Short mmCIF file of C-alpha atoms and ligand atoms in Angstrom, two decimals:
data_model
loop_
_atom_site.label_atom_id
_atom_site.label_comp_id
_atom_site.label_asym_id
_atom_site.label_seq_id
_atom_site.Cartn_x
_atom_site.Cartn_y
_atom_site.Cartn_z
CA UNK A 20 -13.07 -14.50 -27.87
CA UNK A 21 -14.66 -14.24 -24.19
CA UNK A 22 -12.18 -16.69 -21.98
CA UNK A 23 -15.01 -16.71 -18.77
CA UNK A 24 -12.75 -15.13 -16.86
CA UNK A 25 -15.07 -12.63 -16.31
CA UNK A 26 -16.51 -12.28 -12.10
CA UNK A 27 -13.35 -15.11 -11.61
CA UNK A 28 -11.55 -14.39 -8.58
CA UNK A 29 -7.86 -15.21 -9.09
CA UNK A 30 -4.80 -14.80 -7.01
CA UNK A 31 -1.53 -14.41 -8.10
CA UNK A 32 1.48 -14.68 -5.97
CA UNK A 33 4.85 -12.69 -6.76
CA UNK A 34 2.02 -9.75 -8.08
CA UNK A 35 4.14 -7.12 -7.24
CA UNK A 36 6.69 -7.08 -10.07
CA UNK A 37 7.80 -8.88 -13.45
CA UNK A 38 5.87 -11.36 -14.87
CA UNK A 39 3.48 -12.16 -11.59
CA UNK A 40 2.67 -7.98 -12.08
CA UNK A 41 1.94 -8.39 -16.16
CA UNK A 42 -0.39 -11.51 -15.19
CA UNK A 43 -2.15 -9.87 -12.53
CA UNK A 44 -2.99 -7.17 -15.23
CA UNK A 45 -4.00 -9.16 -18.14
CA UNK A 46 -6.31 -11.42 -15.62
CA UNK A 47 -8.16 -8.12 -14.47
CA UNK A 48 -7.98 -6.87 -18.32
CA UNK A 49 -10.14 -9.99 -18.48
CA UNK A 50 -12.62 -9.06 -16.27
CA UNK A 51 -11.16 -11.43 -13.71
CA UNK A 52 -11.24 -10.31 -9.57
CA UNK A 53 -7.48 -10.28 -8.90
CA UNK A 54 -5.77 -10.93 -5.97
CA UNK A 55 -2.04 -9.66 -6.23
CA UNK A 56 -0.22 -10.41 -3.72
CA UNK A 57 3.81 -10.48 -2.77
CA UNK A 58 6.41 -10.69 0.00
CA UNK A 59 5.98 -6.66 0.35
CA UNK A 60 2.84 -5.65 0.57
CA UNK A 61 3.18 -1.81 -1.12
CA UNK A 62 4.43 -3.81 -4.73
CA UNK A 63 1.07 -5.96 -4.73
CA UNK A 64 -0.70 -2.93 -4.08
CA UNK A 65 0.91 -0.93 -6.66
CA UNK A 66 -0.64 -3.76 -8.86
CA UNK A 67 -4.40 -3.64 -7.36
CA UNK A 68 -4.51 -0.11 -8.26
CA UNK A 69 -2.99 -0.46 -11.73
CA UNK A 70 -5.98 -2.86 -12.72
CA UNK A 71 -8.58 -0.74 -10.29
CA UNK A 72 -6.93 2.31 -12.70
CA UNK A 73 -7.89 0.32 -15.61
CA UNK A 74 -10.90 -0.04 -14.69
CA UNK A 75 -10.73 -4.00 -13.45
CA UNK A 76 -11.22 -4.95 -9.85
CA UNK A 77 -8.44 -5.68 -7.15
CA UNK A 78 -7.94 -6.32 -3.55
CA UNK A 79 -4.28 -6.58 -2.59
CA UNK A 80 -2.62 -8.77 0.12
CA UNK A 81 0.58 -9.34 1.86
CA UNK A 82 1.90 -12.98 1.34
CA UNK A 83 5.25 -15.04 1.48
CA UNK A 84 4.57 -18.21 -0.03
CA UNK A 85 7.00 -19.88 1.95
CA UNK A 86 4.81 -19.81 5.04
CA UNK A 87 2.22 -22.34 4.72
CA UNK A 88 0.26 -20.33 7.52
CA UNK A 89 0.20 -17.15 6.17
CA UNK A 90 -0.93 -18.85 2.62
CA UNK A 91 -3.47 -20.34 4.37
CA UNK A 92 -4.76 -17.37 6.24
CA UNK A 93 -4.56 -15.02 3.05
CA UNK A 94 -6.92 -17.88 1.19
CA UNK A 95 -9.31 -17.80 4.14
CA UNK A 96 -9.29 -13.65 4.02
CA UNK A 97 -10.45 -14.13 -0.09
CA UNK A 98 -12.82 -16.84 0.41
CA UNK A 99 -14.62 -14.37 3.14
CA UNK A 100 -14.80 -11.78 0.88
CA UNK A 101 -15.35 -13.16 -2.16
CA UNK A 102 -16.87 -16.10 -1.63
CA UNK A 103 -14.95 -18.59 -4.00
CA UNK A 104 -11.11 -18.67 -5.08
CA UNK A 105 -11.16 -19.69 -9.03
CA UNK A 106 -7.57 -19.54 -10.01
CA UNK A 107 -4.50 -19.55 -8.40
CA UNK A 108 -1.15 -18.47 -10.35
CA UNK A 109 1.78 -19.53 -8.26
CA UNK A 110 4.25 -16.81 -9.79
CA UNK A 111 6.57 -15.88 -6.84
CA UNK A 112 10.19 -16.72 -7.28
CA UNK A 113 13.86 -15.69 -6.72
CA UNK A 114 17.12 -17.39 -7.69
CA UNK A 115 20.89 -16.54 -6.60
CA UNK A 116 23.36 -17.05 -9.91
CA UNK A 117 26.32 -18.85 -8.81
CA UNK A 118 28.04 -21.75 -10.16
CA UNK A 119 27.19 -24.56 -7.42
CA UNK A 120 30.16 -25.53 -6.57
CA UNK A 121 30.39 -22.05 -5.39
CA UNK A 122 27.20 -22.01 -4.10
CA UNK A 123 26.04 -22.74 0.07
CA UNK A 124 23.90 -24.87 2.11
CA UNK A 125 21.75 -21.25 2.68
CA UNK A 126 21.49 -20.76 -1.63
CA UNK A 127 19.93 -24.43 -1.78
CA UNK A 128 17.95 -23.91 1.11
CA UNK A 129 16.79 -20.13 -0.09
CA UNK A 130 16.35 -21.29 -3.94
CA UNK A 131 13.82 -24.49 -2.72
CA UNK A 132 11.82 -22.73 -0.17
CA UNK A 133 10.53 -20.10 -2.62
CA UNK A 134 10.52 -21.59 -5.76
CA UNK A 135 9.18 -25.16 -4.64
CA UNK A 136 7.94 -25.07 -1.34
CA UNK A 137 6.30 -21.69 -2.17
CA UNK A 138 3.85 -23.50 -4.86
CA UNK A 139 3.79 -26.65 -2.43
CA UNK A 140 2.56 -24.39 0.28
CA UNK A 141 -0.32 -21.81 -2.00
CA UNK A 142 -1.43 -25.02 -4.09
CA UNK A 143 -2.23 -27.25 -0.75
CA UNK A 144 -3.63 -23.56 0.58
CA UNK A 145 -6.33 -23.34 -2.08
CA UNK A 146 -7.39 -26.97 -2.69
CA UNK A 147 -9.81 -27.37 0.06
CA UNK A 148 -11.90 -24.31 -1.63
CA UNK A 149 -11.61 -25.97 -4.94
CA UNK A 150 -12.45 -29.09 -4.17
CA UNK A 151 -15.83 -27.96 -2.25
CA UNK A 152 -16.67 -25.28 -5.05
CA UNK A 153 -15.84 -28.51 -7.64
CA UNK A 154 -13.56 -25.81 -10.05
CA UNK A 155 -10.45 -24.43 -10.04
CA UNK A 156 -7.20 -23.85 -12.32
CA UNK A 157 -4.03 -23.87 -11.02
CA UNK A 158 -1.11 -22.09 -12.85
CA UNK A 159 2.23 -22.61 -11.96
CA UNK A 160 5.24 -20.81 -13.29
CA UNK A 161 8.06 -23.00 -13.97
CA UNK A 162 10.93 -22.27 -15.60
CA UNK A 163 12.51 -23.69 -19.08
CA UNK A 164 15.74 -23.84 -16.37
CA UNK A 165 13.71 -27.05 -14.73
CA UNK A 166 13.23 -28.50 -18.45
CA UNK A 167 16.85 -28.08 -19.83
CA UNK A 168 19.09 -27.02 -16.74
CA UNK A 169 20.81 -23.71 -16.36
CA UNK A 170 24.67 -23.54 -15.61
CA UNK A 171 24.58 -21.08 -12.96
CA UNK A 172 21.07 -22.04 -11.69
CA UNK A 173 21.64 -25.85 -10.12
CA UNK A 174 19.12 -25.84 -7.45
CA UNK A 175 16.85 -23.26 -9.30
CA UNK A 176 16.51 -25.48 -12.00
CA UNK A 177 15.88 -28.77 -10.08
CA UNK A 178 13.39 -26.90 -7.88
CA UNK A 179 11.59 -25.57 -11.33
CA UNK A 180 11.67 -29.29 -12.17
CA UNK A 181 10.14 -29.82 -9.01
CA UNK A 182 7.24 -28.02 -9.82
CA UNK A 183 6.56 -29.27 -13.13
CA UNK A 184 6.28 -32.73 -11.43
CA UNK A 185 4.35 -31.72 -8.47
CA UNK A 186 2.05 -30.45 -11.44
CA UNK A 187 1.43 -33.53 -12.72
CA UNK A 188 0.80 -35.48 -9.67
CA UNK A 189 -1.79 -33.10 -8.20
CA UNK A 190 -3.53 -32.39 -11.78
CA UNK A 191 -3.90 -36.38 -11.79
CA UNK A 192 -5.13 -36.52 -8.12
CA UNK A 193 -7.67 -33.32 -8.38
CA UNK A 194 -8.66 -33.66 -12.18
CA UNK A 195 -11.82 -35.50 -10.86
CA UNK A 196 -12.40 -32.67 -8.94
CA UNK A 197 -12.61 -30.48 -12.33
CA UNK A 198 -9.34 -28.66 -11.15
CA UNK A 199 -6.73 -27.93 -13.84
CA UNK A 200 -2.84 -27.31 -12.85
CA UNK A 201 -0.65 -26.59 -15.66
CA UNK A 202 3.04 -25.19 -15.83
CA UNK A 203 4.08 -22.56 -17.77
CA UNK A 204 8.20 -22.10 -18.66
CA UNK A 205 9.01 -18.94 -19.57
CA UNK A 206 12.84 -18.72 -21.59
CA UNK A 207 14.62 -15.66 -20.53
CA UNK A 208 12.40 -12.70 -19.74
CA UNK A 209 13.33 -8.85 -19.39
CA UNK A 210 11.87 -8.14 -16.09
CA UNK A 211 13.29 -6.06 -12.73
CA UNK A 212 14.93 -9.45 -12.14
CA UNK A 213 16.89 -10.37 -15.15
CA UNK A 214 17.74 -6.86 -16.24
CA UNK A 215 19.77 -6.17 -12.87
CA UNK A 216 22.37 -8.09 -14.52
CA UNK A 217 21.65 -8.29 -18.06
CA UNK A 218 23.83 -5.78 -20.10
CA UNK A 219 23.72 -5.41 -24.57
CA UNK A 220 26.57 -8.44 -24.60
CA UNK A 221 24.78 -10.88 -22.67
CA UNK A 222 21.87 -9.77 -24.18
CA UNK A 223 23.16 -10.70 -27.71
CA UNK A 224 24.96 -13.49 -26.58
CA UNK A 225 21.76 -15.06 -25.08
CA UNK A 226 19.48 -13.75 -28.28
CA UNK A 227 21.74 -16.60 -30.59
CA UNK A 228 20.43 -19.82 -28.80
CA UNK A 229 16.68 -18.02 -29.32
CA UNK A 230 15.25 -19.14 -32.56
CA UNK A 231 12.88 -16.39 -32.69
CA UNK A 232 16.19 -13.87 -31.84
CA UNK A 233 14.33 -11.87 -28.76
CA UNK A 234 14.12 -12.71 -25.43
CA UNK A 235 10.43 -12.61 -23.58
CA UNK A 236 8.62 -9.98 -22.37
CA UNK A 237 6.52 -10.27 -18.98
CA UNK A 238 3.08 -9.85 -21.46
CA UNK A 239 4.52 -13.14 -23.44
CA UNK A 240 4.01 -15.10 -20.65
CA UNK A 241 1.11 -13.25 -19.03
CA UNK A 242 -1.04 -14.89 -22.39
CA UNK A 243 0.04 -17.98 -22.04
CA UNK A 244 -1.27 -17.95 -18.15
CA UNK A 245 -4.55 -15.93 -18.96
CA UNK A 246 -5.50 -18.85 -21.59
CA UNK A 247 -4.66 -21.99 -19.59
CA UNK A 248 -6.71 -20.03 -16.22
CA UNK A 249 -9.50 -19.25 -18.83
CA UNK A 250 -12.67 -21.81 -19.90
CA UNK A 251 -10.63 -21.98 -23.57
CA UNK A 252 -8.23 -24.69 -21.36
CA UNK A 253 -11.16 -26.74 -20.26
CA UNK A 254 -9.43 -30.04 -21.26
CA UNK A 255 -5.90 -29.38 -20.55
CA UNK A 256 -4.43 -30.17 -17.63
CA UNK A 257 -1.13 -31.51 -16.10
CA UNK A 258 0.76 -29.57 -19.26
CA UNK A 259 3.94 -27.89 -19.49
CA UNK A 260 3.98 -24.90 -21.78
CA UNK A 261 7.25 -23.18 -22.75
CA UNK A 262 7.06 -19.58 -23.41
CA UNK A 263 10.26 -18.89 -24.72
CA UNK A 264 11.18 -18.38 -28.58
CA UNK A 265 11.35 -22.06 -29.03
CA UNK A 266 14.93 -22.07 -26.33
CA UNK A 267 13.82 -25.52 -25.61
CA UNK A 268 11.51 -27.40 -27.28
CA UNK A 269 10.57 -30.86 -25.44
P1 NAP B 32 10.70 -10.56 -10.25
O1 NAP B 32 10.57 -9.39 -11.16
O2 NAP B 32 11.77 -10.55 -9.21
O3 NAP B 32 9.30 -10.88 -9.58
C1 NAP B 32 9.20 -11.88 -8.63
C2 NAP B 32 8.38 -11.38 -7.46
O4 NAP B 32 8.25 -12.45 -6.49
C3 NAP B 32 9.04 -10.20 -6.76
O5 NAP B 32 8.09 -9.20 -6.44
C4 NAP B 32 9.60 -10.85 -5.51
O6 NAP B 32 9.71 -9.96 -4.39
C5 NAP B 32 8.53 -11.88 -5.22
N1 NAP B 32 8.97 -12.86 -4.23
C6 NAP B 32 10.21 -13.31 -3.97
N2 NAP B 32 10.20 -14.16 -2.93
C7 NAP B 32 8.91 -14.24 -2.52
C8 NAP B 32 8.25 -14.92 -1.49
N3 NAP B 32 8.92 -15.69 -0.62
N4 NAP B 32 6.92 -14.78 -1.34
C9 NAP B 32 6.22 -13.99 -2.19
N5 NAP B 32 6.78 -13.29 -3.17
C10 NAP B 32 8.12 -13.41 -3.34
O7 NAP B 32 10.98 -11.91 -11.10
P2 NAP B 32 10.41 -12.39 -12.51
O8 NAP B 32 11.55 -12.40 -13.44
O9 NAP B 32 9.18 -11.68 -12.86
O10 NAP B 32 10.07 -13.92 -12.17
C11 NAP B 32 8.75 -14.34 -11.91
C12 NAP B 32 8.69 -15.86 -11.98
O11 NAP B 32 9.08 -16.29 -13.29
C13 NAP B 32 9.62 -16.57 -11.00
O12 NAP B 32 9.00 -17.74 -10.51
C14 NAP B 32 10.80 -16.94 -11.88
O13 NAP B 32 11.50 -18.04 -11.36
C15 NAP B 32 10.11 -17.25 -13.18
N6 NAP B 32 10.97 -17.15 -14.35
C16 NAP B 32 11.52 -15.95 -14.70
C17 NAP B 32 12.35 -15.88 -15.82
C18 NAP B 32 12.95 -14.59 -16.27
O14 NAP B 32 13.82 -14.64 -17.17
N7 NAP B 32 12.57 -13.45 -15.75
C19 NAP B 32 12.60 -17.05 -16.55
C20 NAP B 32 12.02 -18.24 -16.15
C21 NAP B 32 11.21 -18.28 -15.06
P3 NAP B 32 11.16 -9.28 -4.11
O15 NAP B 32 11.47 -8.46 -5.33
O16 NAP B 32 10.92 -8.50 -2.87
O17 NAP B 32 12.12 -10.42 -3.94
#
């Protein structure tokens, strides 16, 4: 099935590892322009010339989404050389596990700024192009934390329920726009992230509330994104999608 992706330009923050890396590669598998781009720039450029090595197309930059100026400036750079921004995939996010009662003023702060404010800042960065080009899908990666709540992950999870209702509101204020902004949830995910601190035990122990008894791989989720950034989505929009063996299902 061709998804149009083909010629789309598409950035993707948080490119430079996990699950932002494996969308990154599936959207240039796709024929898609990719824009990878993290907090360090060597990791997003790791990923350009992964895809370029595949034989897709790739222009890394340097961004930290929680600086509206530098979002702003790195969608300006991609406009001038491409000419058009199609999708945006708002990947980028870090978390701190601690129960929070335990947890500080600086967590909170850290937790909101990068996993809210981050898509807050890239989605208001690439509207203006949208909106004048009359297109656009916007993919956000949520969390199934923000859906159900994670003991350990307070403030992570009420900033990934943030951004499942930020979704909504902007999908209902730019839909006439033809711009699309889904969520996507992934469950638990073996990435450079969760397997710092995932050993066999927890592993097994968090395998029993799965009902398909694995956890996620980066590529799981990386389908889910490629689809709902791709012309087989054209009349879906403000959705949340879990990707997670069925871990919550609302
Ligand atoms: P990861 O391997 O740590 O990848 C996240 C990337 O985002 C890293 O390269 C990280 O850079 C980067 N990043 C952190 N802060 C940033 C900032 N301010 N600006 C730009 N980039 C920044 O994590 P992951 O597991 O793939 O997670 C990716 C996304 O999926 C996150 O939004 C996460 O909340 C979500 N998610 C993950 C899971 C899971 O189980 N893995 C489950 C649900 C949701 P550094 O490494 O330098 O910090």
């Amino acid at each position: 099935m061709d998804l149009g992706l083909r010629g789309k330009v598409a950035l993707v923050t948080g490119a430079g590892s996990g699950i932002g890396r494996a969308i990154a590669l599936a959207l240039g598998a796709e024929g898609a322009r990719v824009v990878p781009t993290d907090l360090k720039g060597d990791t997003a450029e790791a990923t350009a010339q992964e895809i370029v090595a595949r034989g897709g197309e790739a222009w890394a930059r340097t961004l930290d989404v929680t600086d509206f100026a530098q979002a702003q400036q790195v969608v300006r750079e991609v406009v001038a050389r491409f000419g058009r921004l199609d999708v945006l995939v708002n990947c980028a996010g870090a978390w701190r596990l601690n129960l929070f009662v335990d947890s500080t003023p600086e967590d909170w702060d850290f937790e909101v700024k990068v996993c809210f404010m981050g898509v807050v800042n890239c989605t208001r960065a690439v509207l203006d192009q949208m909106i004048a080009q009359q297109s656009g899908k916007i993919v956000n990666i949520s969390s199934d934390a923000g859906r159900v709540g994670e003991v350990r992950q307070a403030v992570y999870s009420g900033a990934k329920a943030a951004v499942i209702g930020f979704s909504k509101a902007v999908a209902k204020e730019v839909g006439r726009y033809n711009i699309h902004v889904n969520c996507v949830c992934p469950g638990y995910t073996k990435t450079p992230a969760t397997e710092r601190y995932l050993t066999p035990e927890l592993e097994a122990r968090i395998v029993k509330a799965y009902p398909l008894r694995k956890l996620g791989l980066p590529e799981d989720v990386a389908k889910a994104v490629v689809f709902l950034a791709s012309e087989g989505a054209s009349h879906i929009t403000g959705q949340t999608l879990s990707v997670s063996g069925g871990y919550s299902m609302v």
